[in-house]
Short mmCIF file of C-alpha atoms in Angstrom, two decimals:
data_model
loop_
_atom_site.label_atom_id
_atom_site.label_comp_id
_atom_site.label_asym_id
_atom_site.label_seq_id
_atom_site.Cartn_x
_atom_site.Cartn_y
_atom_site.Cartn_z
CA MET J 94 -16.76 7.09 10.00
CA THR J 95 -17.44 3.42 10.74
CA THR J 96 -14.71 1.60 12.70
CA LEU J 97 -13.99 -1.99 13.47
CA PRO J 98 -15.45 -3.40 16.69
CA ASP J 99 -13.02 -3.29 19.58
CA VAL J 100 -12.83 -7.06 19.66
CA VAL J 101 -10.94 -7.17 16.34
CA ARG J 102 -8.99 -3.95 16.45
CA SER J 103 -5.72 -5.72 17.33
CA ALA J 104 -4.64 -8.64 15.17
CA THR J 105 -2.80 -11.70 16.31
CA ASP J 106 0.70 -12.16 14.91
CA THR J 107 -0.43 -15.00 12.64
CA VAL J 108 0.85 -14.84 9.05
CA THR J 109 -0.88 -17.11 6.54
CA HIS J 110 0.69 -18.12 3.24
CA GLU J 111 -2.47 -18.72 1.19
CA LEU J 112 -4.66 -16.19 -0.56
CA THR J 113 -8.23 -17.45 -0.23
CA THR J 114 -11.66 -16.06 0.53
CA GLU J 115 -11.26 -17.21 4.11
CA THR J 116 -7.85 -15.57 4.63
CA LEU J 117 -9.02 -12.35 3.00
CA LEU J 118 -11.98 -12.14 5.36
CA GLN J 119 -9.72 -12.92 8.32
CA LEU J 120 -7.31 -10.15 7.33
CA ALA J 121 -10.11 -7.65 6.78
CA ASN J 122 -11.39 -8.46 10.27
CA ARG J 123 -7.85 -8.33 11.72
CA GLU J 124 -8.06 -11.92 12.88
CA ILE J 125 -4.64 -12.46 11.27
CA ALA J 126 -1.71 -10.08 10.82
CA ALA J 127 -0.76 -10.66 7.20
CA ILE J 128 -1.07 -12.78 4.07
CA HIS J 129 2.39 -13.57 2.63
CA VAL J 130 2.40 -15.59 -0.61
CA ARG J 131 5.86 -16.63 -1.79
CA GLY J 132 6.47 -16.68 -5.57
CA TYR J 133 3.22 -14.89 -6.44
CA TYR J 134 4.75 -13.14 -9.46
CA PRO J 135 7.44 -14.49 -11.86
CA VAL J 136 10.86 -13.33 -10.68
CA GLU J 137 12.31 -13.18 -14.20
CA VAL J 138 9.58 -10.76 -15.32
CA ALA J 139 9.82 -8.74 -12.11
CA ALA J 140 13.53 -8.17 -12.50
CA LYS J 141 13.12 -6.59 -15.95
CA ILE J 142 10.49 -4.16 -14.78
CA ALA J 143 12.34 -3.17 -11.61
CA ASP J 144 15.04 -1.54 -13.69
CA LYS J 145 12.38 0.29 -15.76
CA ALA J 146 10.82 1.65 -12.57
CA ILE J 147 14.18 2.86 -11.21
CA HIS J 148 14.77 4.89 -14.40
CA HIS J 149 11.14 5.86 -15.22
CA GLN J 150 10.62 9.46 -16.39
CA GLU J 151 7.65 9.81 -14.01
CA LEU J 152 9.64 8.74 -10.95
CA GLY J 153 9.01 11.29 -8.27
CA HIS J 154 9.07 11.26 -4.46
CA TYR J 155 6.51 11.36 -1.67
CA HIS J 156 6.02 14.89 -0.34
CA LYS J 157 6.29 14.51 3.43
CA GLN J 158 9.49 14.76 5.45
CA HIS J 159 9.94 11.14 6.40
CA THR J 160 8.78 9.62 3.12
CA SER J 161 10.63 11.95 0.72
CA SER J 162 13.53 9.50 0.28
CA VAL J 163 11.18 6.95 -1.32
CA GLY J 164 10.45 7.18 -5.03
CA ARG J 165 7.15 6.40 -6.71
CA VAL J 166 6.15 6.12 -10.39
CA HIS J 167 3.10 8.35 -10.97
CA MET J 168 1.30 10.43 -8.38
CA PRO J 169 -0.43 8.64 -5.50
CA HIS J 170 -3.56 10.02 -3.86
CA ILE J 171 -1.77 10.92 -0.62
CA ASP J 172 0.18 13.59 -2.52
CA THR J 173 -2.99 15.48 -3.47
CA LYS J 174 -2.61 17.08 0.02
CA TRP J 175 -6.30 18.23 0.12
CA ASP J 176 -5.43 20.63 -2.70
CA GLN J 177 -8.06 20.96 -5.45
CA GLU J 178 -5.58 21.57 -8.22
CA LEU J 179 -3.51 18.53 -7.27
CA THR J 180 -6.67 16.46 -6.83
CA ASN J 181 -7.80 17.35 -10.34
CA LYS J 182 -4.37 16.47 -11.69
CA TYR J 183 -4.44 13.10 -9.90
CA HIS J 184 -7.82 12.10 -11.34
CA GLU J 185 -7.02 13.42 -14.84
CA GLN J 186 -3.86 11.32 -14.93
CA ALA J 187 -5.33 8.23 -13.26
CA LEU J 188 -6.37 6.14 -16.27
CA PRO J 189 -3.34 7.14 -18.44
CA ALA J 190 -1.07 6.26 -15.47
CA ILE J 191 -2.74 2.84 -15.08
CA GLU J 192 -2.20 2.17 -18.78
CA ASP J 193 1.42 3.35 -18.63
CA VAL J 194 2.28 1.00 -15.74
CA ARG J 195 0.40 -1.81 -17.48
CA SER J 196 2.39 -1.21 -20.67
CA MET J 197 5.68 -1.62 -18.76
CA PHE J 198 4.81 -5.30 -18.15
CA HIS J 199 3.48 -6.08 -21.64
CA PRO J 200 3.07 -8.83 -22.84
CA TYR J 201 2.77 -10.12 -19.27
CA VAL J 202 -0.02 -9.23 -16.84
CA ALA J 203 1.00 -6.44 -14.46
CA PRO J 204 1.22 -7.60 -10.81
CA VAL J 205 -1.46 -5.18 -9.58
CA ASP J 206 -3.78 -6.30 -12.40
CA ARG J 207 -3.30 -9.87 -11.20
CA ILE J 208 -4.13 -9.07 -7.59
CA ARG J 209 -7.13 -7.04 -8.72
CA LEU J 210 -8.46 -10.04 -10.67
CA ASP J 211 -7.75 -12.48 -7.83
CA LEU J 212 -9.55 -10.33 -5.27
CA GLN J 213 -12.47 -9.71 -7.63
CA GLU J 214 -12.96 -13.46 -7.78
CA LEU J 215 -12.22 -14.28 -4.12
CA TRP J 216 -14.06 -11.50 -2.27
CA PRO J 217 -17.75 -12.38 -1.75
CA ALA J 218 -19.02 -9.13 -3.37
CA GLY J 219 -16.21 -8.77 -5.96
CA ALA J 220 -13.91 -5.77 -6.38
CA ASN J 221 -13.82 -2.52 -8.38
CA LEU J 222 -11.68 0.52 -9.03
CA LEU J 223 -12.29 3.26 -6.47
CA ARG J 224 -13.91 6.44 -7.74
CA LEU J 225 -13.98 9.59 -5.61
CA ARG J 226 -16.76 12.03 -6.38
CA GLY J 227 -17.34 9.93 -9.48
CA ARG J 228 -13.74 10.28 -10.77
CA ALA J 229 -11.46 7.26 -11.38
CA CYS J 230 -8.47 6.74 -9.12
CA PHE J 231 -5.01 5.59 -10.13
CA VAL J 232 -3.94 2.11 -8.96
CA GLY J 233 -0.68 0.30 -9.48
CA ALA J 234 1.98 2.58 -8.00
CA LEU J 235 5.57 1.34 -8.36
CA ARG J 236 7.64 2.30 -5.33
CA VAL J 237 11.43 2.59 -5.41
CA PHE J 238 13.57 2.51 -2.25
CA GLN J 239 17.13 3.67 -2.80
CA PRO J 240 19.86 1.31 -1.46
CA ASN J 241 20.86 1.89 2.18
CA THR J 242 18.99 5.21 2.57
CA SER J 243 15.28 4.99 1.72
CA GLU J 244 12.97 3.90 4.51
CA PHE J 245 9.49 4.40 5.90
CA TRP J 246 9.38 5.33 9.57
CA PRO J 247 6.52 3.90 11.65
CA HIS J 248 3.28 5.35 10.24
CA SER J 249 -0.23 4.38 9.18
CA ASP J 250 -2.37 5.02 6.11
CA SER J 251 -6.06 5.84 6.10
CA ILE J 252 -8.10 7.13 3.14
CA ASP J 253 -10.27 9.33 5.39
CA TRP J 254 -7.09 11.29 6.28
CA GLU J 255 -6.87 12.24 2.58
CA THR J 256 -10.44 12.88 1.40
CA ASP J 257 -14.00 13.37 2.56
CA ALA J 258 -15.50 12.05 -0.70
CA PRO J 259 -18.87 10.33 -0.13
CA GLU J 260 -17.63 7.05 -1.65
CA ILE J 261 -15.55 6.26 1.45
CA GLU J 262 -18.57 6.38 3.78
CA GLY J 263 -18.94 3.09 5.66
CA VAL J 264 -15.33 1.97 5.38
CA LEU J 265 -14.47 -0.76 7.91
CA ASN J 266 -10.82 -1.35 7.11
CA GLN J 267 -8.09 -0.60 4.63
CA LEU J 268 -5.69 -3.19 3.22
CA VAL J 269 -2.61 -2.83 1.07
CA ALA J 270 -1.21 -5.33 -1.39
CA ASN J 271 2.51 -5.18 -2.17
CA ILE J 272 4.07 -7.33 -4.91
CA PHE J 273 7.87 -7.19 -4.80
CA LEU J 274 9.83 -6.90 -8.03
CA GLN J 275 13.31 -6.58 -6.51
CA THR J 276 14.60 -6.90 -2.96
CA SER J 277 17.92 -7.12 -1.17
CA ASP J 278 19.23 -10.09 0.81
CA GLU J 279 19.46 -7.91 3.89
CA GLY J 280 17.11 -5.13 4.99
CA GLY J 281 14.00 -3.82 3.28
CA ASP J 282 11.93 -5.55 5.96
CA LEU J 283 8.28 -4.82 6.66
CA GLN J 284 7.73 -4.08 10.34
CA LEU J 285 4.23 -4.34 11.89
CA TRP J 286 3.01 -3.06 15.25
CA LEU J 287 -0.48 -4.59 15.04
CA ARG J 288 -2.14 -1.52 16.55
CA GLU J 289 -3.44 1.77 15.34
CA PRO J 290 -1.67 5.02 16.30
CA THR J 291 -2.76 6.96 19.36
CA PRO J 292 -4.35 10.39 18.75
CA GLN J 293 -0.99 12.05 19.52
CA GLU J 294 0.84 9.70 17.14
CA LYS J 295 -1.76 10.38 14.44
CA GLU J 296 -1.07 14.12 14.67
CA ARG J 297 2.65 13.51 14.19
CA ILE J 298 2.08 11.14 11.26
CA LEU J 299 -0.17 13.66 9.51
CA GLU J 300 2.52 16.30 9.93
CA VAL J 301 5.65 14.44 8.79
CA GLU J 302 4.43 10.89 7.87
CA GLY J 303 6.44 9.02 10.45
CA LEU J 304 7.22 8.50 14.13
CA GLU J 305 10.72 8.47 15.55
CA PRO J 306 11.52 4.72 15.76
CA ASP J 307 12.91 5.18 19.28
CA SER J 308 9.71 6.87 20.44
CA ILE J 309 7.60 3.70 20.32
CA GLU J 310 7.91 0.05 21.29
CA LYS J 311 9.61 -2.55 19.13
CA PRO J 312 7.45 -3.97 16.28
CA ALA J 313 5.41 -7.05 17.01
CA LEU J 314 6.30 -8.67 13.69
CA GLN J 315 8.96 -8.29 10.99
CA ILE J 316 8.71 -9.85 7.52
CA HIS J 317 11.51 -10.04 4.95
CA PRO J 318 10.08 -10.11 1.38
CA GLU J 319 11.76 -11.72 -1.59
CA ALA J 320 11.31 -10.83 -5.26
CA GLY J 321 8.00 -12.21 -6.55
CA ASP J 322 6.33 -12.22 -3.13
CA LEU J 323 2.89 -10.84 -2.32
CA ILE J 324 2.21 -9.35 1.11
CA LEU J 325 -1.21 -8.11 2.24
CA VAL J 326 -1.63 -6.21 5.54
CA SER J 327 -3.81 -3.52 7.08
CA PRO J 328 -1.91 -0.23 6.77
CA ARG J 329 -4.26 1.54 9.17
CA GLN J 330 -2.09 -0.13 11.80
CA LEU J 331 1.43 1.16 12.39
CA HIS J 332 4.03 -0.21 9.95
CA ALA J 333 7.49 0.68 8.71
CA VAL J 334 10.11 -0.38 6.12
CA THR J 335 13.80 -0.66 6.98
CA PRO J 336 16.55 0.38 4.54
CA ALA J 337 17.50 -2.26 1.95
CA LYS J 338 21.21 -2.98 1.95
CA ASP J 339 23.17 -2.40 -1.29
CA GLN J 340 20.26 -2.84 -3.70
CA HIS J 341 17.07 -1.05 -4.72
CA ARG J 342 13.84 -2.37 -3.19
CA VAL J 343 11.12 -2.09 -5.85
CA GLY J 344 7.49 -3.06 -5.52
CA ALA J 345 4.04 -2.61 -7.02
CA SER J 346 1.27 -1.66 -4.61
CA ALA J 347 -2.47 -1.08 -4.29
CA PHE J 348 -4.61 0.10 -1.42
CA ILE J 349 -7.87 -1.79 -0.88
CA LEU J 350 -10.93 -0.40 0.84
CA THR J 351 -13.36 -2.79 2.54
CA LYS J 352 -16.88 -2.05 3.77
CA GLY J 353 -17.59 -5.65 4.68
CA PRO J 354 -18.16 -8.83 2.64
CA GLN J 355 -21.51 -7.61 1.34
CA GLU J 356 -19.83 -4.68 -0.49
CA PRO J 357 -17.17 -4.82 -3.29
CA LEU J 358 -13.53 -4.12 -2.41
CA LEU J 359 -12.25 -0.85 -3.89
CA PHE J 360 -8.75 -0.33 -5.29
CA TRP J 361 -6.54 2.78 -5.56
CA SER J 362 -2.96 4.02 -5.08
#
């Protein structure tokens, strides 16, 4: 598996507020910590869909111990668990799930569709939907954090922890785009450590999807999102989400694979 050169493995704590070709390349190279665009998606549209996500018939929960309090609409790839039957189910449902989420926002463009179009235009080699062993992936997961209780403990995400499909060969970095539909005034913060987990931490994350917050140092950066915001970071570095006080925290998300500016970005959830 290709990895980033040591010189760019640890980002600075710089957060930029513009989504451009330059800032995308900087984030992919970990020369900045995050891209945070305020008001990326209309708040009045977001509010209507947040309630739909909270009550969606396909709302389930992540399968690991320290993520099971967080709901998600439609099955994400991480929940295939290296199981062939679940993997088949994921791919069979991928395109219908994309269409279902898209229909929730009709007649408006869905937030993940917007970021997909923006990155297709801004990234030097464009952007496409990820296919694993030739099969389409789902993208556009809606994530629902229950008030006061749901949280993500410090963890990292890496597609090569989930699949050995040939399409991920040559990956340099993984990004994630989150567009927030509903947030609380207090809590629901994104915490960033700006470093990858140690081998021992990786083992723990793979087991339960989270590190005891008291077992590691304080985060290097904390960002409070507001409804309508877009935040892009590298989830291969440690990150966490604190409980949102008194209100659901709802967002749309997409993972983004990068193999360098000469190759298209690849999207999935």
